[in-house]
XYZ file of C-alpha atoms in Angstrom:
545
model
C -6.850 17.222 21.960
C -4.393 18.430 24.314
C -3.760 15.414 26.962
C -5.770 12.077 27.375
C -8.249 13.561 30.061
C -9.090 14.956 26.916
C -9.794 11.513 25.262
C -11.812 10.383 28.747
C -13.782 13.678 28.901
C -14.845 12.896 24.464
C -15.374 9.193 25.206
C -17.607 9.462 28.595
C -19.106 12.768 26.410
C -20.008 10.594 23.349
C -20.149 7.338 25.125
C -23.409 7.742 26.808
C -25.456 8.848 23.578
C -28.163 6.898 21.946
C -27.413 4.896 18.754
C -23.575 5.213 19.691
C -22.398 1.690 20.564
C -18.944 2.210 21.319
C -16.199 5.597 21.216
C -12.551 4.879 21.453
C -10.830 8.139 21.001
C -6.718 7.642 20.861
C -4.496 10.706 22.090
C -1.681 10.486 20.318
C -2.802 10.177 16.822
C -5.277 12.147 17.577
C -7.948 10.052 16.246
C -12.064 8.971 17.338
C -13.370 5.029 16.021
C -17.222 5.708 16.609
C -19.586 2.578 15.946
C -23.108 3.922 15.475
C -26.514 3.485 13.721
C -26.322 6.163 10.920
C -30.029 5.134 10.457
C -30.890 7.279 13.771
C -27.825 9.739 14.104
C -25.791 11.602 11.522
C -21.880 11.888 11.844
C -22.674 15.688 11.673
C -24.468 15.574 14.769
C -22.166 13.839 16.612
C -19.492 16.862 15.559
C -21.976 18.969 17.139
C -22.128 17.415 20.584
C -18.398 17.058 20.463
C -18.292 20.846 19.544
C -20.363 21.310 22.753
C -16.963 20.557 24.877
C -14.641 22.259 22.500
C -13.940 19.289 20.064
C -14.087 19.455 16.092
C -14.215 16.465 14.136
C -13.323 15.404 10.633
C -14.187 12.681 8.989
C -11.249 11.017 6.879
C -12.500 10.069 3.321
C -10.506 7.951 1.671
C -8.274 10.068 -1.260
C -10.516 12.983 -0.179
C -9.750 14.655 2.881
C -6.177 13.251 3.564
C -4.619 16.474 2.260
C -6.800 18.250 5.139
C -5.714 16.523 7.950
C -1.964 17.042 7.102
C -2.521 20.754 6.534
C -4.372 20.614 9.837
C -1.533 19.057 11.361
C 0.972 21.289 9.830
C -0.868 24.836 10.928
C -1.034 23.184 14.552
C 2.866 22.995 14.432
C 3.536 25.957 13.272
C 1.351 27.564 15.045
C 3.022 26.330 18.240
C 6.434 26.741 17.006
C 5.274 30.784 16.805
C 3.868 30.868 19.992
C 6.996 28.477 21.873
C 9.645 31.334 20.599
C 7.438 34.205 21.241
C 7.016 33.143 25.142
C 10.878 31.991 24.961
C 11.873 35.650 23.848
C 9.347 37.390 26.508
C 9.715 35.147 29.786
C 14.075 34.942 29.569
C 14.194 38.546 30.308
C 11.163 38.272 33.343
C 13.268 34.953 34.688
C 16.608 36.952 34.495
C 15.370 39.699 36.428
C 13.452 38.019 38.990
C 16.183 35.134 39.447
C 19.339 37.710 39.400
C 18.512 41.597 39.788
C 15.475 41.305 42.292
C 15.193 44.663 44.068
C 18.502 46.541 42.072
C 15.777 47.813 38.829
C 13.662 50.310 38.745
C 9.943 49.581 38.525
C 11.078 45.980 37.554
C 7.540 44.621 38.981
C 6.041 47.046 36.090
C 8.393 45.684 33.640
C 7.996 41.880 34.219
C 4.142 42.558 34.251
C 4.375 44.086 30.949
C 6.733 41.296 29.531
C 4.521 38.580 31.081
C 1.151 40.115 29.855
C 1.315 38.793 26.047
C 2.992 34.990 27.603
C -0.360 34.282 28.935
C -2.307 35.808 27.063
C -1.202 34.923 23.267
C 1.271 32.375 23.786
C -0.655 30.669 26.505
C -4.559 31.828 25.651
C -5.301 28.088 24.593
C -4.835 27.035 28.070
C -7.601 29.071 29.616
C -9.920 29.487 26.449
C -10.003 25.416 26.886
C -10.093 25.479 30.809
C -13.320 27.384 30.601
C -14.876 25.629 28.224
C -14.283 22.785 30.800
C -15.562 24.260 33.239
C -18.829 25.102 31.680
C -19.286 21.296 30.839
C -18.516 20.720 34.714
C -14.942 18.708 33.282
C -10.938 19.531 33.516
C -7.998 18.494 32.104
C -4.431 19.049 32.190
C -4.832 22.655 30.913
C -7.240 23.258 33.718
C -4.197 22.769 35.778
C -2.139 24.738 33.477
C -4.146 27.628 33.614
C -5.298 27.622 37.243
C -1.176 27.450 38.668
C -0.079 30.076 36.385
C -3.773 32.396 36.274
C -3.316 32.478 40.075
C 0.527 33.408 39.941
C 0.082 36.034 37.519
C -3.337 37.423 39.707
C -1.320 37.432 43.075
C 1.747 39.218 41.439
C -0.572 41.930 39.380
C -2.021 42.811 42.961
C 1.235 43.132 44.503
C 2.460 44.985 41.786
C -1.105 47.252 41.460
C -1.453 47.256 45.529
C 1.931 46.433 47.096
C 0.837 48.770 50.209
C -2.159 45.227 51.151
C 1.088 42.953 52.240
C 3.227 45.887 53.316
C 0.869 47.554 56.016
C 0.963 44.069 57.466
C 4.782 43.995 57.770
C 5.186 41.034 54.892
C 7.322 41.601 51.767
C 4.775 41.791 48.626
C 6.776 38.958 46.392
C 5.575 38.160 42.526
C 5.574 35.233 41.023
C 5.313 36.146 36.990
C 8.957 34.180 36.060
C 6.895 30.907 37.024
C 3.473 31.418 35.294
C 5.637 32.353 31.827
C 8.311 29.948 32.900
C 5.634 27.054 33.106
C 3.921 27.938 30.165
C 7.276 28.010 27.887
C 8.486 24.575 29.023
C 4.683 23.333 28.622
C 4.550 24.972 24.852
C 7.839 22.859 24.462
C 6.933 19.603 25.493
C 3.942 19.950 23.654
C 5.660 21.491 20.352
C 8.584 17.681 20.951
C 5.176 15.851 21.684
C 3.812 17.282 18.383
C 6.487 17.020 16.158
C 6.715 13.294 17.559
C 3.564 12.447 16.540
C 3.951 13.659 12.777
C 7.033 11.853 12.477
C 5.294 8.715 13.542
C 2.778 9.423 11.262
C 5.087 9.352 8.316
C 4.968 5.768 8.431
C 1.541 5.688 7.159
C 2.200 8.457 4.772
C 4.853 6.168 3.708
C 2.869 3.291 3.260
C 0.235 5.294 1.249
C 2.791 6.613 -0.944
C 3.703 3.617 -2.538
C 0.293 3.849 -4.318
C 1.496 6.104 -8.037
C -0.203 9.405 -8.422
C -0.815 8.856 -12.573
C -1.475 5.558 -14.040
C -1.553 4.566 -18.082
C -4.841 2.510 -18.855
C -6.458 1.369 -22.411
C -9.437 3.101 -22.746
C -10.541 2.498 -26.847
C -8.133 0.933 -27.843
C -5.504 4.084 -27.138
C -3.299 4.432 -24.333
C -4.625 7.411 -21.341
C -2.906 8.588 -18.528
C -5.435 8.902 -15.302
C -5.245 9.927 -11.938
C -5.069 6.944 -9.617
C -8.540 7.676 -8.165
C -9.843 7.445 -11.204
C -8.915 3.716 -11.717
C -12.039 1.877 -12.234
C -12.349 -2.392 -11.775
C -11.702 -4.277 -15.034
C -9.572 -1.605 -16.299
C -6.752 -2.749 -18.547
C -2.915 -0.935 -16.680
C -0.134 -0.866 -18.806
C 2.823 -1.466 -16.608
C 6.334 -0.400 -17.994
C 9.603 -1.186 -16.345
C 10.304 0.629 -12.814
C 6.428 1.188 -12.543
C 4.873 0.811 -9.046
C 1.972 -1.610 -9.737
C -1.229 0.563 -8.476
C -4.053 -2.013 -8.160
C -4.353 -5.468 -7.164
C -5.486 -7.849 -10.410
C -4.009 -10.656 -12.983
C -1.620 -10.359 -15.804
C -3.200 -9.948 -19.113
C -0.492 -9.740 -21.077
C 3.549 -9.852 -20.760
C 6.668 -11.057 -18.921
C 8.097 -10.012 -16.393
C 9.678 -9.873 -13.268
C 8.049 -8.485 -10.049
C 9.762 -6.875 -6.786
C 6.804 -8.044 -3.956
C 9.219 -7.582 -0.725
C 7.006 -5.032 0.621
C 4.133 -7.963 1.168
C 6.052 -11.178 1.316
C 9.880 -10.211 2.698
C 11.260 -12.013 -0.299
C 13.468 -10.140 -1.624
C 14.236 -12.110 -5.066
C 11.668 -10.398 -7.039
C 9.103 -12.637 -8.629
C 8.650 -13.735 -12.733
C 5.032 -12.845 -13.543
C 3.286 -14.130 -16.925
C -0.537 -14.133 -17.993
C -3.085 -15.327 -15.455
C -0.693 -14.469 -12.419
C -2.067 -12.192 -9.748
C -0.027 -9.004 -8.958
C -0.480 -6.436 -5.834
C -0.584 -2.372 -5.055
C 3.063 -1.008 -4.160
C 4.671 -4.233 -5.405
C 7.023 -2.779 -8.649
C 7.197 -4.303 -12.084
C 11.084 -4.876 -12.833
C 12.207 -5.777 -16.255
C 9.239 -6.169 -18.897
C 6.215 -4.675 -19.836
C 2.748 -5.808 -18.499
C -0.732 -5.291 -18.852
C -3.233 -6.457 -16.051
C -6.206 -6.096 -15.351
C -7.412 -4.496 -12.394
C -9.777 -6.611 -9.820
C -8.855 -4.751 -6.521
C -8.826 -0.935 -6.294
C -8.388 1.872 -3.672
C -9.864 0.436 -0.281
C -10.199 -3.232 -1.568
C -6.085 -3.784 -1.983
C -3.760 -5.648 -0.163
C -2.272 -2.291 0.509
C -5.049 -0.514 1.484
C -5.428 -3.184 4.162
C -2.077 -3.386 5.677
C -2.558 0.537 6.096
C -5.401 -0.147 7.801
C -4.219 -2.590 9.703
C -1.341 -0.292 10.992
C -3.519 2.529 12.002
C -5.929 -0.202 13.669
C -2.789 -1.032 15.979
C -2.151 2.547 16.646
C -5.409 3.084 18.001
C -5.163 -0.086 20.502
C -4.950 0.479 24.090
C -3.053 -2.086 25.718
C -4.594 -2.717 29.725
C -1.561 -0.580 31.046
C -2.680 1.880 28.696
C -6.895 1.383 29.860
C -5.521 1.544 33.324
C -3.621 5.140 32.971
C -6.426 6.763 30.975
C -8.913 5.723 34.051
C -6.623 7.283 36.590
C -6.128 10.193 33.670
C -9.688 10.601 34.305
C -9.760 11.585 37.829
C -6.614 12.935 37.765
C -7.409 16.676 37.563
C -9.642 17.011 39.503
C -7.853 14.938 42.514
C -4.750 17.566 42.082
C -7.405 20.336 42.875
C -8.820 18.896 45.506
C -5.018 18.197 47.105
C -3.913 21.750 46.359
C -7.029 23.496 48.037
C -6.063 21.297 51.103
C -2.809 22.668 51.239
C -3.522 25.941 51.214
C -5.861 25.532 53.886
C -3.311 23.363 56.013
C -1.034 26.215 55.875
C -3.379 29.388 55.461
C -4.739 28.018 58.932
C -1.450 25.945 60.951
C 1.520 27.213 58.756
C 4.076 30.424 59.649
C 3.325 34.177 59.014
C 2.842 35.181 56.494
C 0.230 32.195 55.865
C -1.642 33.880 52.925
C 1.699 33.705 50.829
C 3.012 30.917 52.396
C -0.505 28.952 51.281
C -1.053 30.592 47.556
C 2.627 29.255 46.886
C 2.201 25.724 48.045
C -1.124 25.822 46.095
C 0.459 27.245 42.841
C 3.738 24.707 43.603
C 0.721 21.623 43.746
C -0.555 22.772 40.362
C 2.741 23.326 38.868
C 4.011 20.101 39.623
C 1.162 18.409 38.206
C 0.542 19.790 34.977
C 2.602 17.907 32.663
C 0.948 14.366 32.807
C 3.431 11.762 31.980
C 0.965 9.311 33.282
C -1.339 9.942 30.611
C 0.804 10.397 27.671
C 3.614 7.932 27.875
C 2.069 4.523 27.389
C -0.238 5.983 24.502
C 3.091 7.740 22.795
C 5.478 4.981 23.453
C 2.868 2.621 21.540
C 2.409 4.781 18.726
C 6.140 5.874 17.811
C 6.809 2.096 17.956
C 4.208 0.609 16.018
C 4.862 3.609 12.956
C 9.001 2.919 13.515
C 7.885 -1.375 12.977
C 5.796 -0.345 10.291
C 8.314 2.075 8.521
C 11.034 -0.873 8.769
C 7.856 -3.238 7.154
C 7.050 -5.009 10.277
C 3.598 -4.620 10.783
C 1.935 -5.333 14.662
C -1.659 -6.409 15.320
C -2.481 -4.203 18.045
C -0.762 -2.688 21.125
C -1.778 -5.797 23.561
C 1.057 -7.904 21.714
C 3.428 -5.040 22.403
C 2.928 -5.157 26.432
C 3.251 -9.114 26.281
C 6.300 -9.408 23.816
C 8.541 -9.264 26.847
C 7.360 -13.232 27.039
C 8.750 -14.445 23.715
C 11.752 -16.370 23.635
C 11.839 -18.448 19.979
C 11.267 -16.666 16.705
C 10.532 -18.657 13.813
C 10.491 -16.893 10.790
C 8.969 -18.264 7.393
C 10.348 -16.694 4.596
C 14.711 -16.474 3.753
C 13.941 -12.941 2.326
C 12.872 -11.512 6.013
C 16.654 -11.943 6.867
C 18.386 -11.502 4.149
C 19.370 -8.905 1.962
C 17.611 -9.234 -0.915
C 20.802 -8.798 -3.055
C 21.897 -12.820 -4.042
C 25.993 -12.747 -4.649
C 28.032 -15.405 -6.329
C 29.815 -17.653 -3.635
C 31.866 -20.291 -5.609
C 32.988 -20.633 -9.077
C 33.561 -24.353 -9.511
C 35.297 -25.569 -12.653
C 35.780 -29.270 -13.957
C 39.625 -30.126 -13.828
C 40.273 -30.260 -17.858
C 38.105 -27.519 -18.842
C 39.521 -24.306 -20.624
C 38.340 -21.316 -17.893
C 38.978 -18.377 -19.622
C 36.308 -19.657 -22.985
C 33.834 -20.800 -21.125
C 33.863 -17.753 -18.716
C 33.473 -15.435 -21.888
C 30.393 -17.854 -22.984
C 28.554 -17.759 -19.529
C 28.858 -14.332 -19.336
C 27.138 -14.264 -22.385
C 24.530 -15.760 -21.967
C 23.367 -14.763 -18.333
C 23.800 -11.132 -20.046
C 20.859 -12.695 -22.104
C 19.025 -13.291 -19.385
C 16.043 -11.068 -16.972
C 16.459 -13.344 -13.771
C 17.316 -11.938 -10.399
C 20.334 -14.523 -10.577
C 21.659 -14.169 -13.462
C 22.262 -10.496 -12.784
C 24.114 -11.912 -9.764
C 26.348 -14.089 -12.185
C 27.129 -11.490 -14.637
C 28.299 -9.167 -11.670
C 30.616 -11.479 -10.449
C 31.644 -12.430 -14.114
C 32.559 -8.877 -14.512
C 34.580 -8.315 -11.495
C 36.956 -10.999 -12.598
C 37.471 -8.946 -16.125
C 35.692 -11.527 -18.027
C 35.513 -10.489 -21.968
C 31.821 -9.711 -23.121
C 31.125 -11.987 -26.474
C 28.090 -12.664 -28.988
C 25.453 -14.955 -28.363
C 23.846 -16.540 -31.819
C 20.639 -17.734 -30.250
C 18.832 -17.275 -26.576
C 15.549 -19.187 -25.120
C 14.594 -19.339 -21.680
C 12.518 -21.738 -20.083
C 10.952 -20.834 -16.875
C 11.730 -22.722 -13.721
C 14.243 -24.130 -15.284
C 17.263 -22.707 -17.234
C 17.925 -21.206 -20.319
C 19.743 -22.808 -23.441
C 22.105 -20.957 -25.802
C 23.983 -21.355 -29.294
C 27.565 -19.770 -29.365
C 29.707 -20.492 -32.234
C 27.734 -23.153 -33.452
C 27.685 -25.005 -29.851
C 24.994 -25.739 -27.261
C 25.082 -24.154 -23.836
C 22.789 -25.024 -21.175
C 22.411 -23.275 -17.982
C 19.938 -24.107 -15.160
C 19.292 -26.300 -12.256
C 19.972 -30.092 -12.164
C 16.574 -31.105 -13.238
C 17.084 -29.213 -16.174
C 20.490 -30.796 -17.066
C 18.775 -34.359 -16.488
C 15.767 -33.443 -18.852
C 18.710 -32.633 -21.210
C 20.351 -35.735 -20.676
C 23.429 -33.668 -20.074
C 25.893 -35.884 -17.580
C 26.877 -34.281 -14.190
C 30.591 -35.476 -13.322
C 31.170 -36.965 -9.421
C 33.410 -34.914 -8.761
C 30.639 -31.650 -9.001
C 27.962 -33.297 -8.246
C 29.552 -34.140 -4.787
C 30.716 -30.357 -4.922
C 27.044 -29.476 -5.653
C 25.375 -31.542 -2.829
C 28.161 -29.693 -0.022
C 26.921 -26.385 -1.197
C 23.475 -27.192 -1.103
C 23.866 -28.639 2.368
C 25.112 -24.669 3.394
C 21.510 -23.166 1.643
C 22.939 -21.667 -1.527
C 21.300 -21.704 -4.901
C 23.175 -23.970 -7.522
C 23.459 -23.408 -11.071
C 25.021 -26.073 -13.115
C 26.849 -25.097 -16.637
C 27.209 -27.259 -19.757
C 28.520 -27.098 -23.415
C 27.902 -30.444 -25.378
C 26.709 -33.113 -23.516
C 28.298 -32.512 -19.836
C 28.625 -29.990 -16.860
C 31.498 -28.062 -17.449
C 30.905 -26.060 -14.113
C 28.946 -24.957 -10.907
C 28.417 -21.349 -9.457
C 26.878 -21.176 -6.035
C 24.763 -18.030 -5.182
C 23.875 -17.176 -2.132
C 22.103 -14.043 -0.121
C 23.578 -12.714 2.762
């Protein structure tokens, strides 16, 4: 498709036909929902009617024919990328000449003719092949404008170029007009080739999405481990997850321990401890230990799969703005036709001598003017580049109405700490008890959150290190989830973890950092409490930015 009359001329063409309940056919992504009864119609013969007006659809199989579009999409840029330089190269000499040495060349009408000959008819041969299939089907576009302002300049300057003698035995000057036909047809080519290159960019968001599913995946199949293609994945197969693998399938932990980064599909960016029985998504990555799950979603069923459906849903949504434009995008063609026959009439009939030329260039000027539709393609392109930038930045939007009343909201209340923050938790405050010996117990909590998988503990031990803290042994390690871990060093007890932890212990808190403890609470940081014996021997505060 070429412009949205395009998308009124395939919806009111499809629209109409039995067993086809509704057609919604989106410009810029270039995309047709059809809801029929496959019962009574085939998808293959609703290609055909939409070949009747010079349409050719494809039908998007999942993992199939995905590959195919983009190649599509790819030949259509580079096909106009060829074609945009080509006319560039060939209508800068015809615009020099007529703009700068008019009259001072020999046979320069000759020469622009011959430069402007393969401009229309290579670089610009889309614009009347699809113009005439229009007009066989009794429908226009914006290319029927395209080709009608620049077919008539070209015809009216290849007569006075062929015949100059028509105009001059009637005492008028025989002008040519070929620097605007290729001059329009260039800057057309280029706002299509932006509008194109646009649109792929936009669709990158998707691709994005859909490449956080892994191409291989390692299953159990007899007992052995087998890599397999991801669309091979099968329900109730057994995954075996190392560390740093992108988890392909939704299903449960069947085995292992492990931490999980899910930010992608909650915005919290702590990443999340996952044991046996606990469900896991597609795109979400396994962190520290190995896992095996087993798989109870796959391809189209996934959480995954549905958020990218979900985004391309809201890409295809017409706001009413949007409704409004592609009605008046409907009539707008043939309108401008209408309004440039009447002035060429008004001044073929009450303008100055010559009237002929005076008329053809206010027609040609009325077409000109019109062709590139901003009416029709700014609302549709607007919506799409910022529903794919949202979705690229993981904001995802229900569909294009909640765009055009957005302007309305003023409170946002957001849900989750991880959709502001930055997912990277940093120690704030290091707070010790007044008689305790720093630099030994530094060395022994180093040592033991160096034991230790958890998001914060990684936070501890980077802090730990930036102060030059010495690295030492650690004689035994457990770690009990939710709640802390416990540790022997040198023949003493450590305990690390929150305060319900220490009280399970019956490890004593002193006042003075337990009132310490409390304050830093009160600002929403994390507090980890640190003992060796029987009492808190310090606090650390972590918090994420």
């Amino acid at each position: 498709m070429t412009c949205a009359s395009c998308a009124i001329s395939l919806e009111s063409y499809l629209g109409p036909l039995d067993c086809v309940s509704s057609v919604s056919v989106n410009y810029p992504n270039q995309s047709v929902a059809i809801e029929y009864d496959e019962e009574v119609v085939s998808l293959e013969t609703l290609g055909q009617k939409a070949k009747e007006i010079g349409y050719e659809i494809f039908s998007k199989t999942p993992g199939k024919d995905s590959e195919t579009f983009e190649e599509l999409e790819d030949r259509r840029l580079a096909t106009l990328r060829s074609k945009l330089i080509f006319s560039a190269v060939f209508s800068i000499p015809v615009f020099i000449i007529a703009m700068f040495f008019m009259g001072k060349i020999p046979y320069e009408n000759w020469i622009m003719l011959a430069l402007s000959t393969p401009v229309l008819f290579w670089s610009g041969s889309e614009f009347y092949v699809i113009a005439w299939r229009k007009l066989k089907h009794l429908t226009s576009n914006m290319d029927t404008l395209v080709a009608l302002s620049t077919g008539v300049a070209f015809l009216f300057s290849l007569v006075n170029t062929v015949y100059p003698q028509y105009f001059i035995s009637r005492g008028v000057e025989p002008h040519v007009y070929y620097e605007s036909a290729v001059i329009i047809i260039t800057l057309i080519l280029l706002g299509r080739y932006l509008e194109e290159r646009a649109k792929r960019k936009t669709s990158s968001a998707i691709k994005k999405l859909m490449g956080l599913k892994p191409k291989e995946v390692t299953v159990i199949r007899n007992g052995a481990e087998v890599i397999i293609s991801y669309d091979d994945i099968a329900k109730a197969e057994l995954i075996v997850l190392k560390p740093g693998d992108r988890i392909p399938v939704d299903g449960k932990v069947r085995k292992g321990d492990s931490f999980v980064d899910e930010s992608m599909i909650t915005g919290e960016p702590i990443p999340v401890r996952k044991a046996k029985g606990e469900e896991v998504f597609a795109g979400t990555i396994n962190q520290k230990g190995t896992l095996r799950i087993l798989a109870t979603k796959v391809g189209g069923e996934t959480l995954l799969a549905h958020i990218i459906k979900l985004v391309e849903q809201a890409q295809a949504s017409k706001p009413e703005i949007q409704k409004l434009a592609d009605k008046i995008a409907g009539i707008f063609v043939p309108v401008v036709v209408v309004l440039a026959l009447i002035t060429f009439f008004v001044w073929y009939f009450i303008g100055p001598e010559p009237s002929f030329t005076f008329a053809l260039v206010s027609l040609i000027t009325v077409l000109i003017i019109a062709c590139p539709c901003a009416l029709g393609l700014a609302t549709p392109t607007a919506l799409m580049v910022g529903i794919g930038k949202g979705a690229e930045q993981g904001i995802l939007i229900k569909d294009a109405q909640v765009l055009e009343t957005a302007y309305k909201i003023d409170t946002l209340i957001l849900d989750k700490t991880g959709t502001i923050t930055e997912g990277k938790p940093k120690v704030t405050d290091l707070i010790w008890d007044s008689d305790v010996d720093v630099s030994i117990h530094q060395k022994s909590l180093l040592a033991i959150e160096a034991s230790s998988e958890h998001p914060i503990a990684e936070a501890i031990v980077a802090h730990l290190k930036e102060l030059n803290t010495a690295v030492i042994e650690v004689d035994a390690f457990e770690s009990i989830t939710g709640m802390g871990v416990t540790a022997q060093i040198a023949g003493e007890s450590h305990h690390v973890g929150n305060d319900r932890f220490m009280q399970s212990n019956q490890i004593d808190i002193p006042e003075n950092l337990l009132k310490s403890a409390e304050k830093l609470k009160s600002e929403a940081k994390t507090v980890v409490f640190y003992s060796c014996g029987a009492s808190v021997l310090g606090i650390i505060a972590i918090a994420d930015q």
